mmCIF file of C-alpha atoms in Angstrom:
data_model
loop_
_atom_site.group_PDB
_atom_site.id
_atom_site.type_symbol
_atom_site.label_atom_id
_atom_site.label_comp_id
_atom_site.label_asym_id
_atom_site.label_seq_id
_atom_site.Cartn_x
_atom_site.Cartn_y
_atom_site.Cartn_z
ATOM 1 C CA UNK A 287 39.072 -3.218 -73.277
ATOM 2 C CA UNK A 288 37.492 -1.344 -69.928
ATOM 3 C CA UNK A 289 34.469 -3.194 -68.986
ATOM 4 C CA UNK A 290 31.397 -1.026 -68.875
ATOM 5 C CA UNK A 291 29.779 -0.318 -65.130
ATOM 6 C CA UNK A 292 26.377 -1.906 -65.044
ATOM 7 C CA UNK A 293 23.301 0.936 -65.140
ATOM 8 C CA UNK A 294 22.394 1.349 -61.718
ATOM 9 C CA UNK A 295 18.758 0.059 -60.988
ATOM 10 C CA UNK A 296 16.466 2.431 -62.504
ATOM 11 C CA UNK A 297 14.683 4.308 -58.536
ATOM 12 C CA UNK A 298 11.388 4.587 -57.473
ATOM 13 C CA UNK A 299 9.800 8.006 -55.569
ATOM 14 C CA UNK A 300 7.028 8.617 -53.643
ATOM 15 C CA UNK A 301 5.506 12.114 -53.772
ATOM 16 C CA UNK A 302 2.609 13.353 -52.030
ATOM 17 C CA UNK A 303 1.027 16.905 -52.605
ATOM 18 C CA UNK A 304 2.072 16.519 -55.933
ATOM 19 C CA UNK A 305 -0.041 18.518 -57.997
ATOM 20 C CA UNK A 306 0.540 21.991 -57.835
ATOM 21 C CA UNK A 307 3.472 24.269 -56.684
ATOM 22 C CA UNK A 308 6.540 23.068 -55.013
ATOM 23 C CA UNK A 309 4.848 19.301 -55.820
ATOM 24 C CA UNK A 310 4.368 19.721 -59.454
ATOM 25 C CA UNK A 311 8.082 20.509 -59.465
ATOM 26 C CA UNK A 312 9.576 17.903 -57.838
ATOM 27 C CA UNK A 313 7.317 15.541 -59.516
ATOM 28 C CA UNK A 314 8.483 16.691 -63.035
ATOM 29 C CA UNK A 315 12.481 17.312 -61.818
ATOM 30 C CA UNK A 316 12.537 13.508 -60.402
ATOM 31 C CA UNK A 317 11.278 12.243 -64.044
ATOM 32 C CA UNK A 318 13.550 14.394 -65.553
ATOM 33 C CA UNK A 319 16.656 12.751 -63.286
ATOM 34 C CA UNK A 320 15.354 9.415 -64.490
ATOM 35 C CA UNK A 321 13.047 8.465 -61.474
ATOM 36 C CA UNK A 322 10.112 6.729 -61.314
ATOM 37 C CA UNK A 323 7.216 8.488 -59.574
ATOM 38 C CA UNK A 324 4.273 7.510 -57.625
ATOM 39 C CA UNK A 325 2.583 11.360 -57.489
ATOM 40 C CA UNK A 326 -0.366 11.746 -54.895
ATOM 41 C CA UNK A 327 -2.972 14.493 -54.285
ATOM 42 C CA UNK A 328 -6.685 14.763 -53.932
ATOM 43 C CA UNK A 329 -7.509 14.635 -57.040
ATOM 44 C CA UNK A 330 -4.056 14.446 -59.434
ATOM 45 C CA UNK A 331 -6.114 12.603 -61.646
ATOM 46 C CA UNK A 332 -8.335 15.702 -62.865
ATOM 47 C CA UNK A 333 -6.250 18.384 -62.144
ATOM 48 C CA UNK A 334 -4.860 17.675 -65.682
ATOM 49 C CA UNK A 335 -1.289 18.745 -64.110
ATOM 50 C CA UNK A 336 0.092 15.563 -65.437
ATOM 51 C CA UNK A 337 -0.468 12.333 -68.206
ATOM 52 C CA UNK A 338 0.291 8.805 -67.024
ATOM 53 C CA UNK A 339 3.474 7.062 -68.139
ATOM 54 C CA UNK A 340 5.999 4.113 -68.400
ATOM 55 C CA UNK A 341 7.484 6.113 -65.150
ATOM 56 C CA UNK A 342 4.850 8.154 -63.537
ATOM 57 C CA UNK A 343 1.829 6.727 -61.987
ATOM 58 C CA UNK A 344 -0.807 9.088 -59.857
ATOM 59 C CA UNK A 345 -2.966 8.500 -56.801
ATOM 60 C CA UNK A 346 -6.373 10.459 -56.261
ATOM 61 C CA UNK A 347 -6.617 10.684 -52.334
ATOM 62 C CA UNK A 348 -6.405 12.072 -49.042
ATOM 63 C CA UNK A 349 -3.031 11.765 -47.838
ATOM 64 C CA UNK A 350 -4.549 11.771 -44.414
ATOM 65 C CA UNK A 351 -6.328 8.366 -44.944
ATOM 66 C CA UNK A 352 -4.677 4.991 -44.189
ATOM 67 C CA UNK A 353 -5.976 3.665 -47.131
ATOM 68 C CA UNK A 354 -4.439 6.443 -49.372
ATOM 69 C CA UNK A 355 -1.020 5.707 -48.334
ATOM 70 C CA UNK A 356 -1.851 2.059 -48.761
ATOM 71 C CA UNK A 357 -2.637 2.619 -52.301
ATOM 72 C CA UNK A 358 0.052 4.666 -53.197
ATOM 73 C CA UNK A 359 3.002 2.046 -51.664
ATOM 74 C CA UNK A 360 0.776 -0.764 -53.387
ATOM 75 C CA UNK A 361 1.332 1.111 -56.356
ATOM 76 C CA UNK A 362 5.341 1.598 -56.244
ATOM 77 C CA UNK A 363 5.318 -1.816 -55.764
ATOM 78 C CA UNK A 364 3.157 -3.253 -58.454
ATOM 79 C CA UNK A 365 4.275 -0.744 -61.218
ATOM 80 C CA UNK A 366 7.721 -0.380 -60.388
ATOM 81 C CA UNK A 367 9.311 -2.800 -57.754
ATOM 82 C CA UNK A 368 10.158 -0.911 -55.028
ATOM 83 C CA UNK A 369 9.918 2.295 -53.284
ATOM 84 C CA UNK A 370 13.591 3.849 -52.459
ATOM 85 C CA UNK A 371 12.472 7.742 -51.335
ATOM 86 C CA UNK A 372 9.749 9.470 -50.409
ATOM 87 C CA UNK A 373 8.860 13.309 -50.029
ATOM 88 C CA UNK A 374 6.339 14.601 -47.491
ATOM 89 C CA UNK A 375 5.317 17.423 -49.575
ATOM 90 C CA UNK A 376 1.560 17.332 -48.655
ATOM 91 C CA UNK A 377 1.187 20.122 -46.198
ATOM 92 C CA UNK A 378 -2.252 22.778 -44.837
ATOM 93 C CA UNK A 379 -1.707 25.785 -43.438
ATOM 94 C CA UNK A 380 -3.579 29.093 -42.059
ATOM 95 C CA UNK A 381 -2.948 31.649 -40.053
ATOM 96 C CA UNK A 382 -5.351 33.390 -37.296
ATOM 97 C CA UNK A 383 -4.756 34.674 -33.425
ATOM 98 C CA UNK A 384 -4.025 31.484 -31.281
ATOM 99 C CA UNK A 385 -7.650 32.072 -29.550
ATOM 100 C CA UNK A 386 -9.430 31.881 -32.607
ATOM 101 C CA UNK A 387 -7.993 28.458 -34.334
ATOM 102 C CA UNK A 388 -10.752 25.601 -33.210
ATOM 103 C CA UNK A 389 -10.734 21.736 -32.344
ATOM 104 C CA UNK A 390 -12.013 21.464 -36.166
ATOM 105 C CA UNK A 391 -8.344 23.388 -37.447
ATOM 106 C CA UNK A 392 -6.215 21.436 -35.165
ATOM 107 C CA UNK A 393 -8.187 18.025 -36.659
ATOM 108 C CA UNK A 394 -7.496 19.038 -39.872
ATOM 109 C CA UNK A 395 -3.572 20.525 -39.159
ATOM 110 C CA UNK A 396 -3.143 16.991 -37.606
ATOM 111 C CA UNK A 397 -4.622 14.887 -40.341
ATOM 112 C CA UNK A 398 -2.684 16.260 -43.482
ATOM 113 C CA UNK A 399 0.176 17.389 -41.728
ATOM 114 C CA UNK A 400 0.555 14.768 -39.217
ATOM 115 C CA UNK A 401 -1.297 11.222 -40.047
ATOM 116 C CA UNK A 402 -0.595 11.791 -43.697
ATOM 117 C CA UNK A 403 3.231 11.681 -42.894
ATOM 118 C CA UNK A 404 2.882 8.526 -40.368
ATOM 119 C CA UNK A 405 0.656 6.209 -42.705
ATOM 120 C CA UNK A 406 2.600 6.995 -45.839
ATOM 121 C CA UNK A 407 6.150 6.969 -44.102
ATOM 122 C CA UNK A 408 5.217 3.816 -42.297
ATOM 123 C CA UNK A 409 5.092 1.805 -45.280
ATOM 124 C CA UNK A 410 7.560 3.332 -46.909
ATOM 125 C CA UNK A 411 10.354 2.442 -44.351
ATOM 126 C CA UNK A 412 8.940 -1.004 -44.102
ATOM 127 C CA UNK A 413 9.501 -1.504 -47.987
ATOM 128 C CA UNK A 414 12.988 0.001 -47.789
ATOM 129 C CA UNK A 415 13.809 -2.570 -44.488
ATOM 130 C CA UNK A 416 12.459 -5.517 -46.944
ATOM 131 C CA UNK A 417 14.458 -4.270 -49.707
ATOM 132 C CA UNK A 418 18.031 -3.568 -47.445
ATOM 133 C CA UNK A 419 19.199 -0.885 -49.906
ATOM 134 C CA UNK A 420 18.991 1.812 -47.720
ATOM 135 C CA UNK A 421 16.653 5.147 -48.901
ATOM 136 C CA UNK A 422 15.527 8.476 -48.530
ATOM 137 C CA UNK A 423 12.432 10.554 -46.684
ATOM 138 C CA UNK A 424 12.873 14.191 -47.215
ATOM 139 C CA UNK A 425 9.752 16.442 -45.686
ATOM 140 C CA UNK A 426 8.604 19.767 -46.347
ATOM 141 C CA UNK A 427 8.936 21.822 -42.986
ATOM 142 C CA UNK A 428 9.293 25.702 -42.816
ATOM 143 C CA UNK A 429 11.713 28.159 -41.037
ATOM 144 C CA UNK A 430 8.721 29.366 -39.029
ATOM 145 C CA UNK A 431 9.206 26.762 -36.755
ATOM 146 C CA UNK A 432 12.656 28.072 -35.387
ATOM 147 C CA UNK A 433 11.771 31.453 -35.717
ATOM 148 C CA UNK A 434 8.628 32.764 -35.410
ATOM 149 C CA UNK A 435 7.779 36.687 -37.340
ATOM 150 C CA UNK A 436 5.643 38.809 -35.330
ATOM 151 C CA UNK A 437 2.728 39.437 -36.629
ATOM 152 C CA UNK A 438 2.421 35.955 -38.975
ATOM 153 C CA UNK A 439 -0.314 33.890 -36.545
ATOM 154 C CA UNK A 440 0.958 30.500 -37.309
ATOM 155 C CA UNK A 441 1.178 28.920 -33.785
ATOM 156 C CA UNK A 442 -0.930 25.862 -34.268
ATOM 157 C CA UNK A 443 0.108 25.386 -37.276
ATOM 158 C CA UNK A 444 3.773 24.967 -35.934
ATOM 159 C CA UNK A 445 2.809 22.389 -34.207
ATOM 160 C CA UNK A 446 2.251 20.483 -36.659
ATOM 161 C CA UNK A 447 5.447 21.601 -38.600
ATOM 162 C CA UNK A 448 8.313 21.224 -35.774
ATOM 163 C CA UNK A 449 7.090 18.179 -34.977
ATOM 164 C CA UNK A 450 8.209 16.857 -38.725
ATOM 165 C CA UNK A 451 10.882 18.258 -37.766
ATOM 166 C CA UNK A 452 12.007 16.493 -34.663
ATOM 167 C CA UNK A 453 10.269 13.052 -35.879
ATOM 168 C CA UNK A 454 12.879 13.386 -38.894
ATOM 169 C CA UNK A 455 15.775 13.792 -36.529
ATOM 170 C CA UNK A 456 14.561 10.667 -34.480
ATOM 171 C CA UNK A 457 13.752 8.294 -37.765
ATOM 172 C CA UNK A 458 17.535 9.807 -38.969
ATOM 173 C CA UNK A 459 18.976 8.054 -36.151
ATOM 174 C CA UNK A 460 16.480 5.309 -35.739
ATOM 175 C CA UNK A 461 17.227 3.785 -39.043
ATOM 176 C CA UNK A 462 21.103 4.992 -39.709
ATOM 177 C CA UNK A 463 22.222 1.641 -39.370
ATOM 178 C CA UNK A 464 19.852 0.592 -42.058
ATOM 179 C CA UNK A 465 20.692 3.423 -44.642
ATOM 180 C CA UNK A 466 17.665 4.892 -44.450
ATOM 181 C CA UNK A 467 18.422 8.646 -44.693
ATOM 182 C CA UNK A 468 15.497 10.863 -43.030
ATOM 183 C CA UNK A 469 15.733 15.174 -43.568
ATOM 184 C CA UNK A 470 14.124 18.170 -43.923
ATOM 185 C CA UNK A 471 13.678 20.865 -46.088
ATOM 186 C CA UNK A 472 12.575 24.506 -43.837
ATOM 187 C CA UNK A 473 11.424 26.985 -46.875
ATOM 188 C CA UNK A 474 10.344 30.555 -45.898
ATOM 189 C CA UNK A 475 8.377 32.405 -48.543
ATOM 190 C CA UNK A 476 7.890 30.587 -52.075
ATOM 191 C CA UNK A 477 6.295 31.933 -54.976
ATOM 192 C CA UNK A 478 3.422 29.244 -54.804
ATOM 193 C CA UNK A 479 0.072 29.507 -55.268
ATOM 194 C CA UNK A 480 -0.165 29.620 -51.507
ATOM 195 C CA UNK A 481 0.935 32.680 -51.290
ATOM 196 C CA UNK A 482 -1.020 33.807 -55.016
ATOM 197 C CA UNK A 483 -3.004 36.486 -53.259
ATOM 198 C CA UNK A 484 -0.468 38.377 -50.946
ATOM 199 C CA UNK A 485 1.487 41.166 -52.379
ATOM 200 C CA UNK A 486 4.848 40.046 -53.113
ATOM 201 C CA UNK A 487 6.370 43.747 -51.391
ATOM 202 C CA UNK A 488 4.320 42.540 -48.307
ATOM 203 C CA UNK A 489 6.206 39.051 -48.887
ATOM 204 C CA UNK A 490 9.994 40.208 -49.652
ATOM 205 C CA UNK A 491 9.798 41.912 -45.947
ATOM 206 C CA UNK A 492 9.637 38.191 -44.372
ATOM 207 C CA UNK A 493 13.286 37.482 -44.805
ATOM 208 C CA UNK A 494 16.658 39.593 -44.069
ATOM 209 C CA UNK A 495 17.822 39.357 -47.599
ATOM 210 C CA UNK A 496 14.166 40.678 -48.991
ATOM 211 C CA UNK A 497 13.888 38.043 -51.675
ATOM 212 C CA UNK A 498 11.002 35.540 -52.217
ATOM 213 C CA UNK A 499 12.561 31.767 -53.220
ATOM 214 C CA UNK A 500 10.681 30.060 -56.321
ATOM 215 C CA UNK A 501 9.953 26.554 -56.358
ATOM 216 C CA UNK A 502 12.667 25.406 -58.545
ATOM 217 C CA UNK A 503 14.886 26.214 -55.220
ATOM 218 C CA UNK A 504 13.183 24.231 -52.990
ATOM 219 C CA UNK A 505 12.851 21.349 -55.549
ATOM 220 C CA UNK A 506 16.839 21.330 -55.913
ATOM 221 C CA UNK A 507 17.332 21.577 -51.777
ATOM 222 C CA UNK A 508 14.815 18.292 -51.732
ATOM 223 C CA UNK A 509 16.791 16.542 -54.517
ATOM 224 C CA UNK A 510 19.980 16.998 -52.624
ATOM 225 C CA UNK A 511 19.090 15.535 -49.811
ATOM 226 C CA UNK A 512 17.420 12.851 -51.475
ATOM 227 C CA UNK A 513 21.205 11.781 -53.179
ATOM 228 C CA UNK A 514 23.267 13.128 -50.501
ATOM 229 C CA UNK A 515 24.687 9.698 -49.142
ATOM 230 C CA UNK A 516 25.939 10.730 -46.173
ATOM 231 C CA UNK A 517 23.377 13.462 -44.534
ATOM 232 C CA UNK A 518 20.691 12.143 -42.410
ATOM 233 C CA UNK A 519 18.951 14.322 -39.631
ATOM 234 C CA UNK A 520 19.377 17.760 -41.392
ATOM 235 C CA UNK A 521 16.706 20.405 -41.568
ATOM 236 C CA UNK A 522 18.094 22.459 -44.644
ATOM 237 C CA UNK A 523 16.627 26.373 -44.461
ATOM 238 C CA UNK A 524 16.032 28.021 -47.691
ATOM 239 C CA UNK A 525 14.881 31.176 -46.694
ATOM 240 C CA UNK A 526 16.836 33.903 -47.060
ATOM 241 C CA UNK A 527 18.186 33.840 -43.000
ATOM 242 C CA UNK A 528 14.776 34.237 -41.440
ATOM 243 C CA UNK A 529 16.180 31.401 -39.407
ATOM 244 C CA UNK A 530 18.622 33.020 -37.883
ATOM 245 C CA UNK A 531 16.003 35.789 -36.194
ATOM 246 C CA UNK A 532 15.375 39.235 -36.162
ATOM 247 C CA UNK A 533 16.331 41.503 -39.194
#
């Protein structure tokens, strides 16, 4: 008789931004695929987005506080054991002419977008160096940064936004010899509630094949990198081409 494979180890995600939009769907497709899930926004708690269970455990905070990334990595551990991938979902952003964005946007850009991926990716790749079983960081990026659209004011912003980029590429290679896989995911348009009080006619003209993505796309992009074994320092674009330039 064939001997049965042993289950593999049941894994453990980290996901910040969790409770709304592209979030709320990866938080609910990585239970569904058998994760558990350490799910962080503001206030997750009271959004009433999601219930506590034997596999999901939430995090009220500011992703751009130490001491919310602390308590969400303390968490993985103590509920679950380890922490094997993370998503950088938590993300601002506004647009207005370069000359009117102020010290007090930047600040703000810089803290969500910036400190909230350092302190939370930190001890994330410190746990998965302890643990020597390799993992995954997959962050939320957009096409914007390759190619900007006239008329969509997003310049400080994209600051913010390539640099996730370009850190990701640098951790890929940083920690290949470790496992640890680090990638992107670039959307353009999703039907989000970002994006709940644009017109969607205004929003199909932002990529060349005039279609808006839903979040279920950019929720599949993220889970394939977080399996893929052997892709590390990839910026994925789902965005219809707007990419690849002018249409």
């Amino acid at each position: 008789m064939q001997s049965l494979k042993p289950l593999e180890k049941q894994k453990t995600i980290l996901i910040t931004g969790a409770s709304q939009g592209i979030g709320a769907g990866l938080v609910k497709t990585f239970l569904e695929r058998g994760y558990n899930v350490v799910a962080n926004s503001r206030h997750i708690s009271t959004s009433g987005t999601f219930q506590v269970s034997d596999q999901l455990a939430i995090v009220d905070g500011d992703i751009g506080e130490a001491s919310t990334a602390k308590k969400i990595a303390d968490t993985a551990i103590e509920r679950f054991g380890s922490i094997d991938a993370l998503v950088n979902n938590a993300g601002i952003f506004f647009t207005k002419p370069f000359t009117e964005y102020t010290i007090e946007d930047f600040k703000a850009l810089v803290s969500t977008n910036l400190e909230g991926f350092i302190y939370v990716t930190q001890l994330a790749v410190k746990q998965m160096l302890n643990q020597k079983s390799g993992g995954s960081i997959v962050s939320i990026t957009t096409s914007l940064t390759d190619h900007p659209i006239a008329g969509l004011t997003a310049s400080i912003p994209m600051i913010t936004k390539g640099g996730l980029n370009s850190i990701s590429k640098n951790l890929a290679m940083e920690y290949a010899k470790d496992g640890i896989r680090v990638n992107a995911v670039a959307p353009g348009i999703v039907d989000t509630p970002l994006h709940k009080d644009n017109p969607k006619d205004f929003l199909r003209t932002l990529s060349p094949m005039g279609s808006i993505s839903d979040v279920q796309e950019i929720v599949d992009a993220v889970v394939f990198l977080t399996e893929a074994p052997h892709i590390t320092g990839e910026v994925l674009h789902v965005d219809g081409g707007a990419h690849l330039g002018k249409w």
